[in-house]
Amino acid sequence: MASVELKDLTKSFGDLTVLHNLNLTVEEGEFVALVGPSGCGKSTLLRIIAGLEEPTSGDLTMDGQWVNDLSPRERNIAMVFQSYALYPHMTVADNMGFNLRISGMGKAEIKQRVEETAEILNLSELMSRKPSQLSGGQRQRVAMGRALVRNPDVFLFDEPLSNLDAKLRVQMREEIKRLHKRVRTTSIYVTHDQIEAMTLADRIVILHGGHIQQVGTPTELYRNPANVFVAGFIGSPSMNFLDATLSTGGDRATLSLKDGQTLHCPLSDRLPAETEVTVGLRPEHLLVAPSGANDNVLHGTLELLEPTGAQNHLRVSINGSTLTAVDNTLASVTVDQPVALTIEPEKIHVFAR
Amino acid sequence: MTDVTSNSAAAASLSAERRARRRKRAFRKALMPWLFISPYLVLFLVFTAFPLLFSVYLSFQEWNPVTGLSGMSFVGLANYAQAITDPWLWKSLYNTVWLAIATGIPQHVIAIPIAYLLVTAFRGSFRHLYTATMFIPFITSTVAISLIFYTIYSSNNGILNQWLLGLSSVPVIGALFAWVPDAMPIRWLGSSDLLKPAIAMVVIWKYTGFNIVIYSAGFLTVSKDLYDAAKVDGCNAWQQFWHVALPMIRPFIFFALTLTIIGNLQLFEEPFILTAGDSGGVSQAGLTASYYLYLVGWEWLEMGSAAAISWILFAFIALATSVHFYFNAREGLEGHN
Ligand SMILES: Nc1ncnc2c1ncn2[C@@H]1O[C@H](COP(=O)(O)OP(=O)(O)OP(=O)(O)O)[C@@H](O)[C@H]1O
Ligand SMILES: [Mg+2]
C-alpha cells in the first residue's frame, strides 16, 4: 500500500496542455474517485500515475519516494484499462494469471488465486474462453479480475464498470466496496457515473478541462460545491441555476431575480462579493409551496409532469427559464397551471458569476 | 360457359408466357457472373489448365520437342521409374531441402526481431522509407542479383576475398582472420563445401527484407494498449516481445513460412547463375530440384522425363506444405479480435 502525491503536475501533448498544475494527495488506503466530463484528462492522469505516460513537468511521489522515473513494474500498480486491453491470444484464466506468472509465482498458487478472483467476479464458467468469445461486460469483468488477482500498492481503475448492465453494475460496485474494505489498498477510480463516485469513494476529485475544480468527500461536494461546474456535476437531477442580483442589507441576503421575485438566504462568508450572481437550487430541495406561503416562494407555470413512481419530476417555467423540482409528496398539480415552489433559506447556493 | 373457358385458357397462356419470360430472365441473371469473369477464365484455361493437363499427359510420353508433336511415344510409367532411380534427382532434392532450411530459418530469425525493433522505434512516416528500402532486393531481378554476387564471390579479385584479406591485416580483429592469407584464394563457387552456403547467402539477402516488411505489418496490428497492459503486468521489453507481440503475429509467421517453404523448394535462378548453368556446379552441390528439372527438359531435351519430375517435385512441395499446415495451421490461422 502506498500514498500517492502529485505536485504541480502538468502534461502536454505537443501544444495541447491536457493537465494543468495538478496538486493532489491520495492517502494510504484511501479510495479516491476521479470524475469529470469526457476528454478532461482522467485517463491521461491515470496513465501518468501508472507510469505509462511521462508528466511534462511536476513531481509524482508514492510513499514519499519520487517515482517519475520508475517503470510501471517498479511502481507495483494494477490498472483496469478503459479499453480492457485483454490479451487476445490468452484464455481468461491466462489473462488473469499473467502478472502472477511474470512475477514468478508457482502454478498451483496462481491457479488458486485466479479461481478465487473468478469466483468473486462470476467468471468461473468462462475460464477457458478467449476474449473474442466474451461479451463486452464479460471482458470488462476479466479486466477487473486481472487487477484484483494481484496484490498491488495502488489500484487504478479507468471506468471499469461502464459497459455493464444496471444490475451487474450495482453488484460489482458493492463487490469493489467490500473488497476495498477488506484489503484497504489505495485506489484511484475514474468514472463518469457520479452515483458510483459518491457511493464508493472516500473523496472525490472533480476534474474539468485539466484543472482540479474541487476535492472533497461526497457530502462536502454535495453540500458546499465550490463553483457552478461542481454544483451542476454532482447531484441528480442536476442543480437548477438562475441569474440574480445579490444585496446584503439587514440580517439576511436578498436575491432578486430578473422578474422581480426574491429569495432570501442567511448571511455567510461563503457568499460572493459581487452583486451579479448565479443562484443554485437543487431539485430535491424545491418543494411545492402550501397555499398561503409567501416567504422564499417562486411562482411559475407547470410545463411538464414526469411521474417516476415514488416521486414526480416537475418542470416549472419561471421567468423564462425552466427549473426541475423533485416532488416526493406527489402533490396534485395540473400542467399549464400556476404552481408555487419554496425552498429552505439554508439550502440556497450562491455562486459568483 | 364459353366465356369462362376462354377466359381461363387466356389466363393459362398468359401465365405460361410470364413463366417463360421469368425463366429467360433467370437464365440471363445466372449467365451474367460468368460473362464478367470470362476474361480470366479464358486466360486460366489457356495458360494454366491446359499446360497442367498437358504435362500430366507428357509425363507418360517420351518426347524430344525438336522432333515436333509427332515425335511423341507412349512409355507408361517409365519416366517416373527412371526419375526415381536417378541419383541426381535425390541429390537435387537433398540440396533443395538443405537450402530450404539453411535459408528459411535465418530469414525469419533475423526478420522477426528487426521488424519488431523497427516498429517499436518508428511508427511514423520513416516507416514507409525503410519498408520501401527493404523491398528493393525483393523486387530486383534475381538474375541481376545473382550476377552481382557472382562477381562478389569471384576467387581472385572478388570483393569478398579482398575484404577478408583486408580484415586480416587490421590490427586488433586481424587475429580472427589470420587464417585468411593461407586459405587464399577461397573458391566460394568452386568448391562443393562452400557452394551451398554461398547460394544460401544470396537467398537470405534477397528475402529477409521481404519478411521484415511482412512482420512489420504484423507487429503494427498489435494495439499499443496491449503493450501498456503488459507493462502494468510487470513485463520488461523482452517479455513484452515474447509473451505479447510474438504470439499476436502468429498468423503472419504462418503466412510468411508458407511462402518461404514454397519459394525455397522452387529455388532456381540463384544456383543456376552462380554455377554458370553448368550441371549444378562442382559435384552437383548446387543442383536444386528445379535446376535438375531444367537440365532434363532443356539441356537434355527429355520433355517426358521433365514432366514426370515436375510432378514428383509437386508431390514433394505438397507434402512439405501439408506437414507445415498440419503442425502450425490451427494456431497460425486462428484470428484474434
Ligand atoms: N497521445 C495523445 N496525443 C495527443 N492528445 C492526447 C493523447 N492522449 C490523450 N490526448 C488528449 O488529451 C485529452 C484528455 O484525454 P483523456 O483520454 O485523458 O480523457 P478522459 O478524461 O479519459 O476522457 P473519457 O472520459 O472520454 O475517457 C483529450 O483531449 C485527448 O484528445
Ligand atoms: Mg478516459
XYZ file of C-alpha atoms and ligand atoms in Angstrom:
722
model
C 0.000 0.000 0.000
C 1.176 3.469 -0.728
C 0.120 7.081 -0.686
C 0.214 8.937 -3.991
C 1.084 12.589 -4.306
C 1.010 14.899 -7.323
C 2.929 18.164 -7.149
C 2.381 20.805 -9.831
C 1.852 18.046 -12.342
C 1.433 19.225 -15.923
C 1.015 17.173 -19.060
C 1.087 18.445 -22.634
C 0.818 16.626 -25.925
C 2.677 18.981 -28.217
C 0.919 22.326 -27.952
C -2.104 20.869 -26.234
C -1.903 21.051 -22.454
C -4.163 18.395 -21.057
C -3.415 18.640 -17.329
C -2.604 21.959 -15.646
C -0.561 22.107 -12.434
C -2.376 19.404 -10.545
C -1.798 19.078 -6.809
C -3.358 16.155 -5.038
C -2.571 13.800 -2.190
C -4.178 10.406 -2.002
C -3.632 8.942 1.445
C -2.558 5.384 2.023
C -5.596 3.107 1.869
C -7.856 5.832 0.584
C -10.399 5.324 -2.193
C -10.480 8.375 -4.431
C -12.867 8.810 -7.343
C -11.853 10.935 -10.280
C -14.805 12.380 -12.143
C -15.224 14.850 -14.943
C -16.622 15.187 -18.430
C -15.239 13.273 -21.386
C -11.836 14.482 -22.550
C -10.950 16.309 -19.332
C -7.809 14.221 -18.837
C -8.861 11.475 -16.452
C -7.283 8.627 -18.387
C -4.171 10.674 -19.003
C -3.748 11.318 -15.285
C -4.230 7.644 -14.524
C -1.676 6.674 -17.153
C 0.828 9.094 -15.655
C 0.331 7.589 -12.218
C 0.726 4.128 -13.740
C 3.983 5.132 -15.408
C 2.708 4.633 -18.950
C 2.968 8.322 -19.734
C 5.553 10.812 -18.566
C 4.463 14.079 -16.999
C 5.718 17.149 -18.855
C 6.626 18.764 -15.561
C 5.951 18.300 -11.879
C 6.547 15.511 -9.422
C 4.858 12.254 -8.675
C 5.661 10.554 -5.404
C 4.484 7.291 -3.939
C 5.038 6.787 -0.226
C 7.221 9.864 -0.318
C 9.506 8.349 -2.925
C 9.937 10.242 -6.186
C 8.714 7.849 -8.894
C 8.713 9.929 -12.095
C 11.471 7.700 -13.463
C 10.174 4.326 -12.355
C 8.647 1.812 -14.752
C 5.105 0.532 -14.138
C 6.631 -2.705 -12.933
C 8.684 -0.920 -10.282
C 5.704 1.122 -9.132
C 3.741 -2.069 -8.462
C 0.390 -0.722 -9.576
C -2.526 -2.638 -11.042
C -4.681 -0.967 -13.647
C -8.001 -1.677 -15.295
C -7.948 -0.144 -18.757
C -10.864 1.714 -20.264
C -10.386 -0.400 -23.400
C -9.920 -3.613 -21.321
C -6.664 -4.401 -23.222
C -7.068 -8.137 -22.710
C -4.524 -10.376 -24.408
C -6.440 -11.869 -27.344
C -4.236 -14.944 -27.556
C -4.695 -15.957 -23.935
C -7.639 -17.592 -22.208
C -9.475 -15.789 -19.445
C -7.515 -17.753 -16.845
C -4.188 -16.938 -18.518
C -5.119 -13.279 -18.843
C -5.871 -13.093 -15.153
C -2.828 -15.059 -14.088
C -0.342 -13.368 -16.423
C 1.019 -10.885 -13.905
C 1.487 -13.596 -11.317
C 3.258 -15.744 -13.887
C 5.594 -12.910 -14.842
C 6.374 -12.289 -11.192
C 7.435 -15.921 -10.881
C 4.659 -17.341 -8.725
C 4.140 -21.118 -8.725
C 1.489 -22.664 -10.980
C -0.620 -24.070 -8.163
C -0.789 -20.777 -6.309
C -1.622 -18.869 -9.481
C -4.438 -21.276 -10.223
C -5.835 -20.935 -6.743
C -5.735 -17.138 -6.729
C -7.196 -16.857 -10.203
C -10.022 -19.191 -9.269
C -10.813 -17.233 -6.120
C -10.955 -13.975 -8.024
C -13.013 -15.527 -10.813
C -15.485 -16.672 -8.194
C -15.954 -13.117 -6.911
C -16.434 -11.788 -10.445
C -18.692 -14.605 -11.602
C -16.249 -15.700 -14.250
C -15.699 -19.306 -13.220
C -17.609 -20.701 -16.201
C -15.579 -18.700 -18.711
C -12.060 -19.558 -17.636
C -11.018 -21.404 -20.788
C -12.512 -18.938 -23.284
C -10.590 -16.435 -25.345
C -11.542 -12.734 -25.043
C -13.055 -12.746 -28.547
C -15.635 -15.226 -27.272
C -16.847 -12.931 -24.498
C -19.440 -10.177 -24.345
C -18.371 -6.615 -23.574
C -19.462 -6.903 -19.953
C -17.664 -10.199 -19.514
C -14.467 -8.733 -20.956
C -14.727 -5.851 -18.552
C -15.018 -8.250 -15.650
C -11.946 -10.136 -16.836
C -10.101 -6.816 -16.988
C -11.178 -6.210 -13.385
C -10.097 -9.703 -12.440
C -6.669 -9.168 -13.909
C -6.157 -6.286 -11.488
C -7.887 -7.773 -8.454
C -5.948 -11.021 -8.561
C -2.815 -9.068 -7.767
C -1.625 -7.570 -4.559
C -0.532 -4.131 -5.731
C 0.360 -0.959 -3.845
C -2.185 1.062 -5.791
C -5.246 0.147 -7.822
C -6.049 2.326 -10.817
C -9.487 1.835 -12.340
C -10.407 3.523 -15.620
C -14.199 3.355 -15.905
C -14.219 -0.316 -15.042
C -17.994 -0.735 -14.947
C -19.090 1.422 -17.856
C -20.169 -1.485 -20.033
C -22.163 -3.472 -17.532
C -25.928 -3.505 -17.295
C -27.515 -1.627 -14.392
C -27.958 -4.654 -12.159
C -24.480 -6.042 -12.686
C -23.020 -2.602 -12.161
C -24.632 -2.279 -8.742
C -23.476 -5.773 -7.862
C -19.891 -5.079 -8.956
C -19.914 -1.747 -7.170
C -20.762 -3.483 -3.935
C -18.103 -6.081 -4.628
C -15.463 -3.394 -5.129
C -16.543 -1.633 -1.962
C -16.409 -4.862 0.032
C -13.018 -5.704 -1.416
C -11.613 -2.303 -0.588
C -12.916 -2.551 2.954
C -11.082 -5.846 3.305
C -7.741 -5.095 1.671
C -7.635 -1.301 2.091
C -5.442 -0.833 -0.958
C -5.066 2.743 -2.141
C -7.400 3.111 -5.114
C -7.967 5.756 -7.740
C -11.165 5.209 -9.623
C -12.197 7.057 -12.772
C -15.861 7.166 -13.576
C -18.478 9.136 -15.453
C -21.126 7.930 -13.093
C -21.485 10.237 -10.110
C -23.559 7.690 -8.196
C -20.644 5.297 -8.497
C -18.264 8.006 -7.314
C -20.491 9.038 -4.409
C -21.123 5.507 -3.173
C -17.578 4.165 -3.492
C -15.229 6.976 -2.749
C -13.829 8.369 0.461
C -13.057 11.506 -1.510
C -13.962 12.741 -4.948
C -11.741 14.772 -7.250
C -13.563 16.796 -9.871
C -11.551 17.484 -12.987
C -12.633 19.888 -15.693
C -10.530 20.916 -18.673
C -7.396 19.620 -16.988
C -7.926 21.669 -13.819
C -8.946 20.258 -10.467
C -12.194 22.002 -9.563
C -12.675 20.628 -6.092
C -11.601 17.781 -3.865
C -13.749 16.577 -1.027
C -15.917 13.911 0.498
C -19.159 13.167 -1.353
C -21.144 15.066 1.281
C -18.875 18.093 1.136
C -19.162 18.271 -2.614
C -22.906 17.964 -2.404
C -23.362 20.478 0.389
C -20.717 23.028 -0.486
C -19.847 22.902 -4.150
C -17.016 25.331 -4.867
C -18.379 26.565 -8.161
C -21.158 26.254 -10.701
C -19.381 23.407 -12.504
C -19.108 21.220 -9.420
C -22.630 22.115 -8.341
C -24.018 21.079 -11.714
C -21.903 17.965 -11.896
C -22.786 16.479 -8.521
C -26.389 15.572 -7.793
C -29.078 14.079 -9.961
C -31.158 15.566 -11.464
C -28.654 18.356 -11.654
C -28.919 21.666 -9.899
C -31.061 24.498 -11.299
C -29.311 27.788 -11.967
C -30.867 31.260 -12.126
C -29.253 34.661 -12.563
C -29.901 37.067 -9.732
C -28.710 40.238 -8.058
C -27.358 39.887 -4.545
C -27.906 42.523 -1.875
C -26.872 42.110 1.731
C -28.892 44.668 3.649
C -30.128 43.735 7.107
C -29.803 40.358 8.772
C -30.143 38.315 5.602
C -29.143 38.387 1.995
C -31.673 39.074 -0.721
C -31.524 37.584 -4.183
C -33.643 39.404 -6.763
C -34.471 37.533 -9.934
C -34.932 39.390 -13.181
C -38.745 39.298 -12.986
C -38.737 40.845 -9.530
C -39.311 37.719 -7.471
C -36.973 37.443 -4.497
C -35.363 34.744 -2.396
C -33.662 35.170 0.957
C -30.762 33.281 2.412
C -28.704 33.648 5.575
C -25.610 35.836 5.518
C -22.408 33.833 5.444
C -18.816 34.283 4.438
C -19.390 31.893 1.517
C -21.489 34.487 -0.285
C -19.584 36.029 -3.178
C -18.517 39.639 -3.037
C -20.067 40.527 -6.399
C -23.660 41.560 -6.776
C -24.321 39.770 -10.046
C -24.555 36.131 -9.018
C -25.880 32.732 -10.015
C -28.329 31.088 -7.671
C -28.299 27.300 -7.445
C -31.332 25.369 -6.297
C -31.246 21.589 -6.032
C -34.344 19.904 -7.483
C -34.780 17.771 -4.384
C -34.815 20.910 -2.186
C -37.590 22.630 -4.131
C -40.961 21.858 -2.551
C -44.435 22.568 -3.797
C -45.440 25.511 -1.602
C -48.529 25.156 0.566
C -51.161 27.749 -0.379
C -50.702 30.977 1.506
C -46.961 30.621 1.979
C -45.132 33.739 0.889
C -41.556 33.635 2.144
C -38.969 32.212 -0.320
C -41.683 31.291 -2.771
C -41.179 31.268 -6.534
C -44.245 31.468 -8.758
C -44.227 29.836 -12.154
C -46.137 27.659 -14.550
C -46.014 23.876 -14.598
C -44.793 22.837 -18.039
C -44.392 19.137 -17.646
C -45.059 16.451 -15.075
C -42.907 13.330 -15.152
C -44.029 10.647 -12.730
C -41.277 8.185 -11.789
C -43.331 6.226 -9.281
C -42.110 7.282 -5.882
C -41.649 10.898 -6.943
C -42.831 13.312 -9.575
C -40.394 15.429 -11.512
C -41.898 18.835 -12.149
C -40.637 21.101 -14.892
C -41.616 24.604 -13.895
C -41.151 27.659 -16.051
C -40.101 30.691 -14.049
C -39.168 33.932 -15.680
C -38.163 32.336 -18.972
C -36.027 29.552 -17.535
C -37.157 26.076 -16.623
C -36.498 24.611 -13.169
C -36.704 20.989 -12.210
C -38.218 20.051 -8.892
C -38.460 16.611 -7.358
C -41.718 16.238 -5.502
C -41.835 13.386 -3.011
C -45.308 14.282 -1.794
C -46.893 13.599 -5.172
C -48.873 16.828 -4.778
C -51.800 17.178 -7.173
C -50.777 19.848 -9.627
C -52.039 20.493 -13.121
C -49.975 21.058 -16.227
C -50.163 24.599 -17.670
C -51.470 25.927 -14.344
C -49.592 28.232 -11.963
C -47.516 26.478 -9.327
C -45.528 27.840 -6.392
C -42.215 26.359 -5.229
C -40.441 27.035 -1.976
C -37.005 26.265 -0.550
C -35.394 26.462 2.869
C -33.068 29.511 3.030
C -30.082 27.374 4.164
C -30.320 25.238 1.049
C -29.865 28.055 -1.412
C -26.457 28.108 -3.143
C -24.994 31.349 -4.407
C -22.051 31.449 -6.828
C -20.058 34.257 -8.315
C -20.837 34.674 -11.993
C -69.943 -21.081 -70.005
C -67.867 -20.489 -73.134
C -66.752 -17.232 -71.680
C -65.364 -18.908 -68.634
C -63.319 -21.485 -70.578
C -61.886 -18.956 -73.000
C -61.018 -16.745 -70.054
C -59.175 -19.480 -68.224
C -57.394 -20.519 -71.434
C -56.277 -16.944 -71.917
C -55.133 -16.811 -68.302
C -53.208 -20.057 -68.774
C -51.430 -18.831 -71.877
C -50.694 -15.556 -70.125
C -49.133 -17.276 -67.173
C -47.140 -19.602 -69.449
C -45.788 -16.582 -71.247
C -44.915 -14.958 -67.948
C -43.186 -18.112 -66.786
C -41.133 -18.278 -69.962
C -40.117 -14.680 -69.557
C -39.178 -15.279 -65.963
C -37.067 -18.289 -66.941
C -35.285 -16.241 -69.553
C -34.537 -13.536 -67.023
C -33.262 -16.076 -64.502
C -31.033 -17.584 -67.161
C -29.608 -14.223 -68.097
C -29.032 -13.463 -64.423
C -27.192 -16.756 -63.939
C -25.098 -16.118 -67.029
C -24.022 -12.642 -66.013
C -21.335 -13.532 -63.463
C -19.723 -15.971 -65.875
C -19.604 -13.305 -68.509
C -17.800 -10.990 -66.135
C -15.144 -13.498 -65.141
C -14.753 -14.913 -68.656
C -11.560 -12.961 -69.483
C -9.881 -14.528 -66.521
C -11.369 -17.928 -67.296
C -10.024 -17.859 -70.847
C -6.551 -16.913 -69.663
C -6.698 -19.528 -66.952
C -7.744 -22.276 -69.377
C -5.123 -21.396 -71.969
C -2.164 -20.651 -69.744
C -2.778 -22.707 -66.600
C -5.238 -25.531 -67.057
C -4.016 -26.635 -70.468
C -0.269 -26.777 -69.629
C -1.137 -28.521 -66.380
C -3.094 -31.266 -68.074
C -0.652 -31.424 -70.958
C 2.214 -32.025 -68.540
C 0.309 -34.923 -66.963
C -0.099 -36.403 -70.454
C 3.510 -35.630 -71.278
C 4.836 -37.404 -68.212
C 3.744 -40.709 -69.777
C 5.432 -39.988 -73.134
C 8.915 -39.882 -74.453
C 9.313 -36.645 -76.373
C 12.128 -34.568 -77.763
C 10.490 -31.230 -78.610
C 12.823 -30.803 -81.593
C 11.064 -33.668 -83.344
C 7.701 -31.905 -83.212
C 4.443 -33.240 -81.767
C 4.584 -36.330 -83.960
C 7.766 -37.448 -82.198
C 5.841 -38.390 -79.044
C 5.664 -42.009 -77.996
C 3.839 -43.544 -75.045
C 6.140 -45.108 -72.454
C 3.810 -45.631 -69.496
C 5.426 -45.086 -66.099
C 8.963 -45.388 -67.472
C 9.685 -41.676 -66.950
C 8.723 -41.897 -63.283
C 10.684 -45.098 -62.808
C 13.730 -43.566 -64.455
C 13.472 -40.377 -62.430
C 13.344 -42.035 -59.028
C 16.315 -44.255 -59.840
C 18.395 -41.279 -60.985
C 20.863 -40.343 -58.205
C 20.847 -36.736 -59.422
C 17.169 -36.440 -58.524
C 17.895 -37.458 -54.948
C 20.931 -35.284 -54.799
C 18.911 -32.345 -56.082
C 16.163 -32.994 -53.540
C 18.765 -33.168 -50.766
C 20.297 -29.885 -51.915
C 16.843 -28.315 -52.114
C 15.953 -29.320 -48.568
C 19.383 -28.250 -47.313
C 18.993 -24.836 -48.905
C 15.373 -24.510 -47.808
C 16.380 -24.998 -44.182
C 19.628 -23.050 -44.320
C 17.966 -20.065 -45.964
C 14.497 -20.379 -44.470
C 15.359 -20.339 -40.791
C 17.749 -17.337 -40.827
C 15.309 -15.291 -42.920
C 12.724 -15.454 -40.152
C 15.028 -15.490 -37.175
C 16.578 -12.265 -38.459
C 13.413 -10.656 -39.809
C 11.189 -11.013 -36.734
C 13.360 -9.146 -34.202
C 14.369 -6.493 -36.729
C 10.745 -5.875 -37.684
C 9.857 -5.643 -34.006
C 12.597 -3.150 -33.253
C 11.739 -1.062 -36.303
C 8.050 -0.943 -35.448
C 8.785 -0.084 -31.824
C 11.208 2.639 -32.789
C 9.397 4.222 -35.740
C 5.671 4.332 -36.070
C 5.746 7.448 -38.227
C 6.488 8.195 -41.848
C 10.077 6.947 -41.646
C 8.488 3.512 -41.606
C 7.455 3.894 -45.248
C 11.002 4.746 -46.193
C 12.550 1.691 -44.616
C 9.714 -0.523 -45.857
C 10.461 0.612 -49.392
C 14.187 0.055 -48.843
C 13.619 -3.437 -47.508
C 11.585 -4.252 -50.563
C 14.266 -3.371 -53.080
C 16.119 -6.715 -53.016
C 12.809 -8.494 -53.381
C 11.707 -6.623 -56.482
C 15.135 -6.565 -58.107
C 15.630 -9.214 -60.772
C 17.064 -12.371 -59.249
C 19.309 -12.754 -62.260
C 20.852 -9.332 -61.707
C 21.375 -10.004 -58.014
C 22.908 -13.396 -58.702
C 25.259 -11.919 -61.297
C 26.447 -9.315 -58.828
C 27.027 -11.935 -56.168
C 28.844 -13.996 -58.784
C 31.430 -11.232 -59.075
C 31.480 -10.666 -55.303
C 32.307 -14.347 -54.800
C 34.951 -14.383 -57.520
C 38.009 -16.150 -56.088
C 40.775 -13.910 -57.480
C 39.522 -10.356 -57.320
C 36.034 -10.696 -55.797
C 35.172 -8.131 -53.139
C 34.529 -10.798 -50.530
C 38.013 -12.269 -50.686
C 39.555 -8.796 -50.854
C 37.629 -7.795 -47.759
C 38.698 -10.867 -45.855
C 42.311 -10.203 -46.788
C 41.965 -6.590 -45.741
C 40.445 -7.587 -42.380
C 43.302 -9.976 -41.680
C 45.716 -7.058 -41.687
C 43.615 -4.831 -39.401
C 45.452 -4.603 -36.047
C 43.154 -5.999 -33.346
C 40.497 -8.035 -35.127
C 43.086 -9.225 -37.629
C 43.873 -12.147 -35.342
C 40.402 -13.505 -36.045
C 41.214 -13.555 -39.759
C 44.764 -14.835 -39.503
C 43.786 -17.983 -41.414
C 42.687 -15.971 -44.461
C 46.015 -15.470 -46.289
C 46.765 -19.200 -46.095
C 43.323 -20.097 -47.411
C 43.540 -17.722 -50.366
C 42.150 -17.859 -52.925
C 38.911 -19.050 -51.327
C 36.875 -20.566 -54.136
C 33.365 -19.780 -52.930
C 31.664 -21.053 -56.033
C 34.265 -23.607 -56.996
C 34.257 -25.973 -54.021
C 31.459 -28.341 -53.106
C 31.593 -27.369 -49.408
C 31.225 -23.627 -49.965
C 28.805 -23.571 -52.875
C 25.621 -24.207 -50.934
C 26.404 -21.659 -48.181
C 27.284 -19.136 -50.888
C 23.944 -19.714 -52.599
C 22.177 -19.562 -49.240
C 23.660 -16.130 -48.507
C 22.173 -14.711 -51.696
C 18.740 -16.135 -50.937
C 18.828 -14.857 -47.367
C 19.927 -11.425 -48.564
C 17.124 -11.261 -51.093
C 14.196 -12.410 -48.969
C 14.923 -11.221 -45.422
C 13.779 -7.684 -46.248
C 10.546 -9.011 -47.659
C 9.904 -10.902 -44.430
C 10.760 -7.820 -42.392
C 8.048 -5.961 -44.282
C 5.517 -8.717 -43.620
C 6.408 -8.870 -39.940
C 6.360 -5.079 -39.596
C 2.804 -5.146 -40.881
C 2.114 -7.881 -38.357
C 3.545 -6.006 -35.391
C 1.625 -2.890 -36.404
C -1.637 -4.766 -35.892
C -0.797 -5.225 -32.198
C -2.536 -2.383 -30.403
C -0.483 -0.162 -28.098
C -2.910 -0.943 -25.304
C -1.614 -4.485 -25.124
C 1.929 -3.309 -24.555
C 0.627 -0.941 -21.864
C -1.229 -3.797 -20.217
C 1.908 -5.922 -20.387
C 3.977 -3.143 -18.791
C 1.456 -2.840 -15.977
C 1.582 -6.626 -15.612
C 5.295 -6.232 -14.970
C 6.789 -7.227 -18.321
C 10.167 -5.899 -19.344
C 10.898 -5.205 -23.012
C 11.894 -8.771 -23.757
C 8.829 -10.204 -22.016
C 6.570 -7.830 -23.946
C 8.035 -9.210 -27.136
C 7.948 -12.827 -26.121
C 4.588 -13.023 -24.342
C 2.565 -10.451 -26.244
C 3.974 -9.360 -29.597
C 5.192 -12.714 -30.849
C 2.017 -14.709 -30.138
C -0.018 -11.904 -31.671
C 1.721 -12.152 -35.041
C 1.351 -15.923 -35.283
C -0.874 -15.672 -38.390
C 1.821 -13.593 -40.077
C 4.529 -16.097 -39.190
C 2.410 -18.848 -40.617
C 1.836 -16.950 -43.849
C 5.480 -15.966 -44.280
C 6.668 -19.502 -43.530
C 4.301 -20.916 -46.130
C 5.671 -18.514 -48.726
C 9.240 -19.384 -47.745
C 8.679 -23.131 -47.935
C 7.059 -22.954 -51.362
C 9.592 -20.436 -52.665
C 12.645 -22.244 -51.349
C 11.588 -25.577 -52.783
C 11.380 -23.902 -56.200
C 14.807 -22.278 -55.944
C 16.314 -21.950 -59.415
C 17.850 -18.687 -60.609
C 20.351 -18.196 -57.776
C 22.017 -21.631 -58.068
C 21.722 -21.560 -61.853
C 23.554 -18.270 -62.254
C 26.091 -18.875 -59.509
C 27.085 -22.185 -61.100
C 27.022 -20.582 -64.557
C 24.336 -23.063 -65.590
C 26.904 -25.817 -65.502
C 25.174 -29.042 -64.326
C 24.664 -27.809 -60.782
C 28.263 -26.808 -60.077
C 31.081 -28.841 -58.532
C 29.833 -32.400 -57.874
C 26.287 -31.066 -58.254
C 26.492 -29.292 -54.887
C 24.274 -26.510 -56.243
C 21.813 -28.680 -58.122
C 18.300 -27.930 -56.846
C 15.177 -29.769 -57.918
C 14.062 -27.017 -60.296
C 17.575 -26.785 -61.695
C 17.573 -30.523 -62.313
C 14.179 -30.216 -63.956
C 15.554 -27.568 -66.271
C 18.557 -29.697 -67.196
C 16.387 -32.680 -68.057
C 13.924 -30.679 -70.110
C 16.006 -28.054 -71.855
C 19.572 -29.334 -71.830
C 18.863 -32.978 -72.466
C 15.544 -32.320 -74.234
C 13.711 -35.107 -72.447
C 10.351 -33.403 -72.027
C 8.558 -36.518 -70.839
C 11.021 -37.096 -68.014
C 10.958 -33.418 -67.122
C 7.161 -33.537 -66.844
C 7.384 -36.599 -64.608
C 9.994 -34.908 -62.410
C 7.897 -31.795 -62.129
C 5.030 -33.882 -60.781
C 7.342 -35.582 -58.324
C 8.510 -32.128 -57.222
C 4.888 -31.021 -56.915
C 4.106 -34.006 -54.689
C 7.141 -33.126 -52.605
C 6.131 -29.475 -52.113
C 2.568 -30.508 -51.358
C 3.859 -32.907 -48.734
C 6.151 -30.343 -47.118
C 3.388 -27.739 -47.069
C 0.859 -30.139 -45.595
C 3.280 -31.122 -42.855
C 3.679 -27.418 -42.089
C -0.096 -26.921 -42.186
C -0.687 -29.951 -40.026
C 1.561 -28.690 -37.273
C 1.014 -24.961 -37.475
C -2.282 -24.169 -39.169
C -4.639 -24.400 -36.216
C -2.718 -21.840 -34.224
C -1.450 -19.904 -37.225
C -4.764 -19.303 -38.917
C -6.685 -18.572 -35.759
C -7.781 -14.931 -35.891
C -7.630 -12.581 -32.976
C -10.113 -9.826 -32.465
N -1.436 10.526 -27.010
C -2.142 11.659 -27.118
N -1.775 12.608 -28.006
C -2.472 13.769 -28.108
N -3.542 14.064 -27.382
C -3.964 13.169 -26.479
C -3.292 11.917 -26.303
N -3.945 11.224 -25.342
C -4.973 11.999 -24.951
N -4.990 13.173 -25.620
C -5.940 14.276 -25.412
O -5.972 14.574 -24.041
C -7.267 14.901 -23.613
C -7.645 14.058 -22.427
O -7.768 12.719 -22.815
P -8.166 11.580 -21.793
O -8.162 10.285 -22.524
O -7.325 11.680 -20.604
O -9.668 11.980 -21.453
P -10.682 11.285 -20.442
O -10.976 12.265 -19.368
O -10.174 9.966 -20.027
O -11.966 11.120 -21.361
P -13.039 9.938 -21.395
O -13.952 10.165 -20.244
O -13.743 10.153 -22.684
O -12.305 8.659 -21.329
C -8.168 14.722 -24.825
O -8.432 15.997 -25.346
C -7.349 13.907 -25.770
O -7.670 14.257 -27.083
Mg -10.711 8.014 -20.427
